[in-house]
mmCIF file of C-alpha atoms in Angstrom:
data_model
loop_
_atom_site.group_PDB
_atom_site.id
_atom_site.type_symbol
_atom_site.label_atom_id
_atom_site.label_comp_id
_atom_site.label_asym_id
_atom_site.label_seq_id
_atom_site.Cartn_x
_atom_site.Cartn_y
_atom_site.Cartn_z
ATOM 1 C CA UNK A 1 0.076 0.201 0.113
ATOM 2 C CA UNK A 2 0.976 3.358 -0.935
ATOM 3 C CA UNK A 3 1.720 5.762 2.267
ATOM 4 C CA UNK A 4 -0.479 8.492 0.310
ATOM 5 C CA UNK A 5 -3.086 5.595 0.742
ATOM 6 C CA UNK A 6 -2.035 4.964 4.663
ATOM 7 C CA UNK A 7 -2.797 8.475 5.025
ATOM 8 C CA UNK A 8 -6.199 8.648 3.733
ATOM 9 C CA UNK A 9 -6.648 5.301 5.480
ATOM 10 C CA UNK A 10 -4.928 6.762 8.922
ATOM 11 C CA UNK A 11 -6.499 10.039 8.679
ATOM 12 C CA UNK A 12 -9.935 10.336 8.024
ATOM 13 C CA UNK A 13 -11.960 13.639 6.582
ATOM 14 C CA UNK A 14 -13.586 13.681 9.804
ATOM 15 C CA UNK A 15 -10.322 13.238 12.263
ATOM 16 C CA UNK A 16 -8.292 16.212 9.717
ATOM 17 C CA UNK A 17 -11.319 18.530 10.174
ATOM 18 C CA UNK A 18 -10.688 18.144 14.298
ATOM 19 C CA UNK A 19 -7.322 18.346 13.936
ATOM 20 C CA UNK A 20 -7.751 22.125 12.072
ATOM 21 C CA UNK A 21 -10.193 22.714 15.103
ATOM 22 C CA UNK A 22 -7.485 21.842 17.644
ATOM 23 C CA UNK A 23 -4.931 24.216 16.375
ATOM 24 C CA UNK A 24 -7.865 26.617 15.518
ATOM 25 C CA UNK A 25 -8.435 26.736 19.638
ATOM 26 C CA UNK A 26 -4.805 27.137 20.164
ATOM 27 C CA UNK A 27 -3.915 29.639 18.485
ATOM 28 C CA UNK A 28 -7.446 31.843 19.623
ATOM 29 C CA UNK A 29 -6.057 30.740 22.997
ATOM 30 C CA UNK A 30 -2.505 31.995 22.753
ATOM 31 C CA UNK A 31 -4.321 35.464 20.676
ATOM 32 C CA UNK A 32 -6.903 35.587 23.516
ATOM 33 C CA UNK A 33 -4.865 35.497 26.425
ATOM 34 C CA UNK A 34 -1.610 37.116 25.175
ATOM 35 C CA UNK A 35 -3.951 39.905 24.070
ATOM 36 C CA UNK A 36 -5.426 40.840 27.104
ATOM 37 C CA UNK A 37 -3.010 39.923 29.735
ATOM 38 C CA UNK A 38 0.363 41.293 27.525
ATOM 39 C CA UNK A 39 -0.002 44.810 28.461
ATOM 40 C CA UNK A 40 -2.707 46.035 31.594
ATOM 41 C CA UNK A 41 -3.462 49.960 32.352
ATOM 42 C CA UNK A 42 -6.162 51.014 33.766
ATOM 43 C CA UNK A 43 -8.434 52.787 32.161
ATOM 44 C CA UNK A 44 -11.771 54.920 33.322
ATOM 45 C CA UNK A 45 -11.441 53.552 37.000
ATOM 46 C CA UNK A 46 -14.306 54.566 39.400
ATOM 47 C CA UNK A 47 -12.991 56.436 41.311
ATOM 48 C CA UNK A 48 -14.346 59.076 44.640
ATOM 49 C CA UNK A 49 -12.712 62.455 45.670
ATOM 50 C CA UNK A 50 -13.545 63.662 48.953
ATOM 51 C CA UNK A 51 -12.363 67.079 49.767
ATOM 52 C CA UNK A 52 -14.121 70.134 51.576
ATOM 53 C CA UNK A 53 -15.273 73.372 48.923
ATOM 54 C CA UNK A 54 -14.366 73.490 45.698
ATOM 55 C CA UNK A 55 -11.113 71.596 46.010
ATOM 56 C CA UNK A 56 -13.157 68.428 45.259
ATOM 57 C CA UNK A 57 -14.196 69.019 41.754
ATOM 58 C CA UNK A 58 -10.357 70.915 41.366
ATOM 59 C CA UNK A 59 -9.408 67.221 42.448
ATOM 60 C CA UNK A 60 -11.497 65.297 40.194
ATOM 61 C CA UNK A 61 -10.706 67.799 37.325
ATOM 62 C CA UNK A 62 -7.360 66.976 37.541
ATOM 63 C CA UNK A 63 -7.871 62.946 38.232
ATOM 64 C CA UNK A 64 -9.826 63.129 35.031
ATOM 65 C CA UNK A 65 -7.736 64.748 32.698
ATOM 66 C CA UNK A 66 -4.782 62.567 32.953
ATOM 67 C CA UNK A 67 -3.066 60.908 29.882
ATOM 68 C CA UNK A 68 -4.803 57.792 28.657
ATOM 69 C CA UNK A 69 -7.859 58.244 31.390
ATOM 70 C CA UNK A 70 -7.020 56.040 33.647
ATOM 71 C CA UNK A 71 -9.694 57.422 36.408
ATOM 72 C CA UNK A 72 -13.276 58.035 35.930
ATOM 73 C CA UNK A 73 -13.391 60.625 39.221
ATOM 74 C CA UNK A 74 -16.535 61.455 40.989
ATOM 75 C CA UNK A 75 -16.535 63.775 44.145
ATOM 76 C CA UNK A 76 -18.724 61.910 46.789
ATOM 77 C CA UNK A 77 -19.701 63.531 50.091
ATOM 78 C CA UNK A 78 -17.030 62.402 52.462
ATOM 79 C CA UNK A 79 -15.695 59.578 53.391
ATOM 80 C CA UNK A 80 -17.996 57.266 54.999
ATOM 81 C CA UNK A 81 -19.852 57.396 51.311
ATOM 82 C CA UNK A 82 -16.686 56.387 49.815
ATOM 83 C CA UNK A 83 -15.630 53.630 52.219
ATOM 84 C CA UNK A 84 -19.779 52.806 51.473
ATOM 85 C CA UNK A 85 -19.633 52.876 47.627
ATOM 86 C CA UNK A 86 -16.391 50.751 47.739
ATOM 87 C CA UNK A 87 -17.991 47.876 49.439
ATOM 88 C CA UNK A 88 -20.674 48.004 47.711
ATOM 89 C CA UNK A 89 -18.297 47.838 44.351
ATOM 90 C CA UNK A 90 -19.383 50.766 42.876
ATOM 91 C CA UNK A 91 -16.021 52.682 42.578
ATOM 92 C CA UNK A 92 -12.889 50.771 43.058
ATOM 93 C CA UNK A 93 -11.036 53.168 45.030
ATOM 94 C CA UNK A 94 -11.080 57.021 46.682
ATOM 95 C CA UNK A 95 -8.807 60.066 47.646
ATOM 96 C CA UNK A 96 -9.601 61.618 50.630
ATOM 97 C CA UNK A 97 -8.160 65.373 50.182
ATOM 98 C CA UNK A 98 -6.601 67.617 53.193
ATOM 99 C CA UNK A 99 -6.417 70.904 52.300
ATOM 100 C CA UNK A 100 -5.467 71.382 56.229
ATOM 101 C CA UNK A 101 -2.242 69.484 55.837
ATOM 102 C CA UNK A 102 0.458 68.046 53.305
ATOM 103 C CA UNK A 103 -0.823 64.147 53.342
ATOM 104 C CA UNK A 104 -3.799 62.483 51.837
ATOM 105 C CA UNK A 105 -5.618 59.547 52.263
ATOM 106 C CA UNK A 106 -6.438 56.925 49.205
ATOM 107 C CA UNK A 107 -8.974 54.154 49.658
ATOM 108 C CA UNK A 108 -8.726 50.294 48.014
ATOM 109 C CA UNK A 109 -9.663 47.423 48.288
ATOM 110 C CA UNK A 110 -7.086 44.805 47.039
ATOM 111 C CA UNK A 111 -9.945 42.480 47.744
ATOM 112 C CA UNK A 112 -11.129 43.200 44.763
ATOM 113 C CA UNK A 113 -7.747 42.528 42.835
ATOM 114 C CA UNK A 114 -3.939 43.500 44.348
ATOM 115 C CA UNK A 115 -3.241 44.914 40.677
ATOM 116 C CA UNK A 116 -6.029 47.469 40.541
ATOM 117 C CA UNK A 117 -5.254 48.755 44.030
ATOM 118 C CA UNK A 118 -1.480 48.571 43.663
ATOM 119 C CA UNK A 119 -2.230 50.522 40.020
ATOM 120 C CA UNK A 120 -4.353 53.614 42.011
ATOM 121 C CA UNK A 121 -1.330 53.770 44.548
ATOM 122 C CA UNK A 122 1.187 54.495 41.878
ATOM 123 C CA UNK A 123 -1.288 56.897 40.099
ATOM 124 C CA UNK A 124 -2.093 58.989 42.580
ATOM 125 C CA UNK A 125 1.449 58.920 44.442
ATOM 126 C CA UNK A 126 2.301 60.558 40.921
ATOM 127 C CA UNK A 127 -0.086 62.588 40.568
ATOM 128 C CA UNK A 128 0.167 63.929 44.361
ATOM 129 C CA UNK A 129 3.922 64.084 44.117
ATOM 130 C CA UNK A 130 3.533 66.442 41.619
ATOM 131 C CA UNK A 131 1.483 68.350 43.546
ATOM 132 C CA UNK A 132 4.490 68.343 46.749
ATOM 133 C CA UNK A 133 1.819 65.658 48.710
ATOM 134 C CA UNK A 134 2.010 62.732 50.135
ATOM 135 C CA UNK A 135 -0.197 59.839 50.099
ATOM 136 C CA UNK A 136 -1.167 57.378 52.757
ATOM 137 C CA UNK A 137 -3.190 54.197 51.685
ATOM 138 C CA UNK A 138 -5.743 52.443 53.632
ATOM 139 C CA UNK A 139 -6.849 49.132 51.999
ATOM 140 C CA UNK A 140 -10.646 48.738 53.690
ATOM 141 C CA UNK A 141 -11.381 45.235 51.365
ATOM 142 C CA UNK A 142 -7.475 43.725 52.279
ATOM 143 C CA UNK A 143 -7.040 40.308 50.373
ATOM 144 C CA UNK A 144 -6.224 37.589 53.021
ATOM 145 C CA UNK A 145 -2.819 36.919 53.947
ATOM 146 C CA UNK A 146 -3.273 33.544 52.466
ATOM 147 C CA UNK A 147 -4.689 34.865 49.190
ATOM 148 C CA UNK A 148 -1.675 36.453 47.149
ATOM 149 C CA UNK A 149 -2.379 39.187 45.367
ATOM 150 C CA UNK A 150 -6.300 38.300 45.231
ATOM 151 C CA UNK A 151 -6.173 35.759 42.819
ATOM 152 C CA UNK A 152 -7.563 32.874 45.206
ATOM 153 C CA UNK A 153 -11.643 33.714 44.530
ATOM 154 C CA UNK A 154 -10.665 33.640 40.197
ATOM 155 C CA UNK A 155 -8.502 29.726 40.914
ATOM 156 C CA UNK A 156 -11.787 29.011 42.944
ATOM 157 C CA UNK A 157 -14.028 30.252 40.128
ATOM 158 C CA UNK A 158 -11.599 28.174 37.160
ATOM 159 C CA UNK A 159 -11.654 24.989 38.821
ATOM 160 C CA UNK A 160 -15.911 24.985 38.943
ATOM 161 C CA UNK A 161 -15.174 25.798 35.021
ATOM 162 C CA UNK A 162 -13.483 22.617 34.550
ATOM 163 C CA UNK A 163 -15.634 20.474 36.705
ATOM 164 C CA UNK A 164 -18.910 22.023 34.560
ATOM 165 C CA UNK A 165 -17.494 21.197 31.191
ATOM 166 C CA UNK A 166 -15.440 18.165 31.889
ATOM 167 C CA UNK A 167 -18.599 16.498 33.746
ATOM 168 C CA UNK A 168 -20.671 17.469 30.684
ATOM 169 C CA UNK A 169 -18.200 16.431 28.610
ATOM 170 C CA UNK A 170 -17.628 12.777 29.967
ATOM 171 C CA UNK A 171 -21.200 12.348 30.634
ATOM 172 C CA UNK A 172 -21.662 12.973 26.645
ATOM 173 C CA UNK A 173 -18.566 10.740 25.384
ATOM 174 C CA UNK A 174 -19.521 8.027 27.523
ATOM 175 C CA UNK A 175 -22.988 7.361 26.014
ATOM 176 C CA UNK A 176 -23.039 9.688 23.109
ATOM 177 C CA UNK A 177 -22.888 13.426 22.567
ATOM 178 C CA UNK A 178 -26.565 13.540 21.600
ATOM 179 C CA UNK A 179 -28.940 12.636 24.215
ATOM 180 C CA UNK A 180 -31.548 10.058 22.066
ATOM 181 C CA UNK A 181 -34.658 11.659 24.095
ATOM 182 C CA UNK A 182 -35.775 13.751 27.119
ATOM 183 C CA UNK A 183 -35.527 11.356 29.501
ATOM 184 C CA UNK A 184 -31.755 11.124 28.835
ATOM 185 C CA UNK A 185 -30.758 15.015 28.629
ATOM 186 C CA UNK A 186 -32.981 15.252 32.103
ATOM 187 C CA UNK A 187 -30.572 12.267 33.621
ATOM 188 C CA UNK A 188 -28.000 13.506 32.856
ATOM 189 C CA UNK A 189 -28.966 17.799 33.352
ATOM 190 C CA UNK A 190 -29.534 15.565 37.189
ATOM 191 C CA UNK A 191 -26.369 13.959 37.392
ATOM 192 C CA UNK A 192 -24.595 17.850 36.278
ATOM 193 C CA UNK A 193 -26.466 19.234 39.215
ATOM 194 C CA UNK A 194 -25.079 16.611 41.765
ATOM 195 C CA UNK A 195 -21.608 17.330 40.250
ATOM 196 C CA UNK A 196 -22.324 20.978 40.911
ATOM 197 C CA UNK A 197 -23.819 20.576 44.787
ATOM 198 C CA UNK A 198 -20.413 18.342 45.273
ATOM 199 C CA UNK A 199 -17.705 20.273 43.799
ATOM 200 C CA UNK A 200 -19.673 23.924 45.413
ATOM 201 C CA UNK A 201 -19.433 22.745 48.471
ATOM 202 C CA UNK A 202 -15.460 20.519 48.170
ATOM 203 C CA UNK A 203 -14.029 23.766 46.815
ATOM 204 C CA UNK A 204 -15.628 26.146 49.634
ATOM 205 C CA UNK A 205 -14.055 23.829 52.419
ATOM 206 C CA UNK A 206 -10.794 23.693 50.471
ATOM 207 C CA UNK A 207 -10.431 27.105 49.743
ATOM 208 C CA UNK A 208 -11.804 28.107 53.809
ATOM 209 C CA UNK A 209 -11.222 26.048 56.356
ATOM 210 C CA UNK A 210 -8.954 23.880 54.844
ATOM 211 C CA UNK A 211 -6.324 26.489 52.840
ATOM 212 C CA UNK A 212 -7.746 29.554 54.860
ATOM 213 C CA UNK A 213 -7.302 31.155 51.232
ATOM 214 C CA UNK A 214 -10.487 33.111 51.309
ATOM 215 C CA UNK A 215 -12.397 34.591 54.501
ATOM 216 C CA UNK A 216 -16.837 34.765 53.967
ATOM 217 C CA UNK A 217 -19.593 32.575 53.583
ATOM 218 C CA UNK A 218 -19.291 28.994 53.235
ATOM 219 C CA UNK A 219 -22.926 28.392 52.242
ATOM 220 C CA UNK A 220 -22.538 31.476 49.933
ATOM 221 C CA UNK A 221 -19.358 30.364 48.109
ATOM 222 C CA UNK A 222 -21.423 26.814 48.512
ATOM 223 C CA UNK A 223 -24.429 27.947 46.391
ATOM 224 C CA UNK A 224 -21.699 30.329 43.929
ATOM 225 C CA UNK A 225 -19.875 26.925 42.783
ATOM 226 C CA UNK A 226 -23.167 24.533 42.289
ATOM 227 C CA UNK A 227 -24.594 27.494 39.733
ATOM 228 C CA UNK A 228 -21.222 27.762 38.465
ATOM 229 C CA UNK A 229 -20.412 24.021 37.434
ATOM 230 C CA UNK A 230 -24.277 23.714 36.580
ATOM 231 C CA UNK A 231 -24.052 26.965 34.218
ATOM 232 C CA UNK A 232 -21.319 25.408 32.769
ATOM 233 C CA UNK A 233 -22.221 22.277 32.407
ATOM 234 C CA UNK A 234 -25.260 23.367 30.972
ATOM 235 C CA UNK A 235 -23.795 25.509 28.018
ATOM 236 C CA UNK A 236 -21.416 22.277 27.383
ATOM 237 C CA UNK A 237 -24.611 20.202 27.447
ATOM 238 C CA UNK A 238 -26.449 22.402 24.768
ATOM 239 C CA UNK A 239 -23.714 22.937 23.067
ATOM 240 C CA UNK A 240 -22.816 19.215 22.448
ATOM 241 C CA UNK A 241 -26.693 18.248 21.796
ATOM 242 C CA UNK A 242 -26.532 20.853 18.748
ATOM 243 C CA UNK A 243 -23.227 20.208 17.212
ATOM 244 C CA UNK A 244 -22.056 16.630 18.567
ATOM 245 C CA UNK A 245 -18.624 16.214 19.984
ATOM 246 C CA UNK A 246 -18.043 19.615 18.384
ATOM 247 C CA UNK A 247 -19.387 21.026 21.310
ATOM 248 C CA UNK A 248 -16.633 20.667 23.235
ATOM 249 C CA UNK A 249 -14.012 22.341 21.515
ATOM 250 C CA UNK A 250 -17.032 25.075 21.375
ATOM 251 C CA UNK A 251 -17.633 25.305 25.275
ATOM 252 C CA UNK A 252 -13.443 25.080 25.310
ATOM 253 C CA UNK A 253 -13.694 28.037 23.388
ATOM 254 C CA UNK A 254 -16.394 29.851 25.291
ATOM 255 C CA UNK A 255 -14.940 29.221 29.069
ATOM 256 C CA UNK A 256 -11.548 28.578 28.579
ATOM 257 C CA UNK A 257 -10.663 31.125 25.437
ATOM 258 C CA UNK A 258 -12.913 34.219 26.328
ATOM 259 C CA UNK A 259 -13.820 33.631 29.602
ATOM 260 C CA UNK A 260 -10.844 32.979 31.566
ATOM 261 C CA UNK A 261 -8.970 35.716 29.985
ATOM 262 C CA UNK A 262 -11.810 38.682 30.440
ATOM 263 C CA UNK A 263 -12.826 36.948 34.209
ATOM 264 C CA UNK A 264 -10.752 39.773 36.050
ATOM 265 C CA UNK A 265 -8.233 37.352 37.598
ATOM 266 C CA UNK A 266 -4.709 38.505 37.595
ATOM 267 C CA UNK A 267 -5.920 41.810 36.018
ATOM 268 C CA UNK A 268 -9.603 43.134 37.216
ATOM 269 C CA UNK A 269 -11.528 44.553 34.133
ATOM 270 C CA UNK A 270 -10.605 47.792 34.509
ATOM 271 C CA UNK A 271 -7.243 46.946 33.809
ATOM 272 C CA UNK A 272 -8.407 44.697 30.513
ATOM 273 C CA UNK A 273 -8.427 46.007 26.577
ATOM 274 C CA UNK A 274 -12.290 46.965 26.049
ATOM 275 C CA UNK A 275 -13.071 43.714 23.972
ATOM 276 C CA UNK A 276 -12.012 41.754 27.162
ATOM 277 C CA UNK A 277 -13.704 43.907 29.628
ATOM 278 C CA UNK A 278 -17.432 43.798 27.344
ATOM 279 C CA UNK A 279 -17.466 40.433 27.174
ATOM 280 C CA UNK A 280 -16.258 39.076 30.772
ATOM 281 C CA UNK A 281 -18.922 40.346 32.547
ATOM 282 C CA UNK A 282 -21.199 37.884 30.651
ATOM 283 C CA UNK A 283 -19.711 34.695 30.447
ATOM 284 C CA UNK A 284 -20.296 32.497 33.225
ATOM 285 C CA UNK A 285 -15.399 32.767 34.550
ATOM 286 C CA UNK A 286 -16.249 36.518 35.012
ATOM 287 C CA UNK A 287 -19.798 36.558 36.946
ATOM 288 C CA UNK A 288 -18.672 33.691 39.321
ATOM 289 C CA UNK A 289 -14.879 35.498 39.796
ATOM 290 C CA UNK A 290 -16.657 38.628 41.127
ATOM 291 C CA UNK A 291 -19.180 37.060 42.691
ATOM 292 C CA UNK A 292 -16.576 35.349 44.821
ATOM 293 C CA UNK A 293 -14.666 38.185 45.407
ATOM 294 C CA UNK A 294 -17.607 40.145 46.937
ATOM 295 C CA UNK A 295 -18.895 36.919 49.327
ATOM 296 C CA UNK A 296 -15.107 37.254 50.908
ATOM 297 C CA UNK A 297 -14.189 40.292 51.269
ATOM 298 C CA UNK A 298 -17.450 42.690 50.211
ATOM 299 C CA UNK A 299 -19.688 41.354 52.525
ATOM 300 C CA UNK A 300 -21.708 39.825 49.903
ATOM 301 C CA UNK A 301 -22.741 43.055 48.114
ATOM 302 C CA UNK A 302 -23.362 43.584 44.526
ATOM 303 C CA UNK A 303 -24.091 39.817 44.348
ATOM 304 C CA UNK A 304 -26.930 39.589 41.829
ATOM 305 C CA UNK A 305 -25.845 40.681 38.652
ATOM 306 C CA UNK A 306 -23.329 38.368 38.219
ATOM 307 C CA UNK A 307 -26.147 35.359 39.641
ATOM 308 C CA UNK A 308 -28.424 36.371 36.912
ATOM 309 C CA UNK A 309 -25.809 35.867 34.550
ATOM 310 C CA UNK A 310 -25.177 31.836 35.305
ATOM 311 C CA UNK A 311 -28.425 31.684 36.123
ATOM 312 C CA UNK A 312 -29.727 32.768 32.409
ATOM 313 C CA UNK A 313 -26.321 30.468 31.359
ATOM 314 C CA UNK A 314 -27.916 27.609 33.787
ATOM 315 C CA UNK A 315 -31.309 28.543 32.408
ATOM 316 C CA UNK A 316 -30.779 28.165 28.084
ATOM 317 C CA UNK A 317 -28.222 25.439 28.119
ATOM 318 C CA UNK A 318 -30.965 23.635 29.890
ATOM 319 C CA UNK A 319 -33.763 24.593 27.600
ATOM 320 C CA UNK A 320 -31.931 23.968 24.796
ATOM 321 C CA UNK A 321 -30.784 20.752 25.710
ATOM 322 C CA UNK A 322 -33.585 19.549 26.539
ATOM 323 C CA UNK A 323 -35.388 20.972 22.958
ATOM 324 C CA UNK A 324 -32.940 19.730 20.581
ATOM 325 C CA UNK A 325 -32.524 15.770 22.547
ATOM 326 C CA UNK A 326 -36.668 16.418 21.928
ATOM 327 C CA UNK A 327 -35.948 17.127 18.214
ATOM 328 C CA UNK A 328 -33.958 14.262 17.802
ATOM 329 C CA UNK A 329 -36.224 11.794 19.771
ATOM 330 C CA UNK A 330 -38.925 13.277 17.158
ATOM 331 C CA UNK A 331 -36.432 12.418 14.397
ATOM 332 C CA UNK A 332 -35.585 8.181 15.540
ATOM 333 C CA UNK A 333 -38.837 7.268 15.732
ATOM 334 C CA UNK A 334 -40.297 5.045 13.135
ATOM 335 C CA UNK A 335 -42.064 6.928 10.522
#
């Protein structure tokens, strides 16, 4: 047999297409991660300014005219309001101007991402130095000592996402990527839900009592984990139900290639390029990371939006999976 014939027998057209698809995912992975993370810089960071009288507007105007627009300043009434808005995750920092002295106070929240807190410190220090003033930094929501650079929430959510699409993929590979009827689809969704409950609890216990990496409510993290696993898994099941085994690659594209670099893990959203900043909050890794940090460091504030995003992914994934399985059953029924 000639070599060309051996190649044709060994590599089917379907296998060749899958190899091309893997190559495409590989290159997209590189482009997405490097594109999102190679040159982080803050842009339009929500930022508060507190000062008496006209000094507040003047300081806000000065900060708003910085090259590259790193800050989006707004005048706040007092320190209490600044702290409240940081804890509500409406702003990422605030400058408290003391006109009676030469040292101002910068409020940051490293629990929301140490990279952003450090960037705000650097920016304000440079601005104040030019005004011959000094800055004292106060961390109102500090990351746990066991949470280096505030990354544990991101890693936790990545683990839950991996569990979600791997569980859905394994179930599909072992019994056919497309469920043959709604009953089997319901069984797969039930298995996924049980996996989410177990994985959510396990992840919450690991980052909490076991490693002391994240503070906050164990029950809150458990519920979030169960929702993340189910949302990602349901989306993966839906993609497989519609496209077959290709759906696994599409899930990787959606969650790993698009979702992880835009999640605000290593660099919070205000430090990402526009494209990744725009898509991050609408994808499970981004919604999950924001919610996990809110539970751990911000008293559970600003969780409803991300929870709704995850619930929508879970609902749409479930509906598509059930509808696709019903359509497939009708096609397989004898005439």
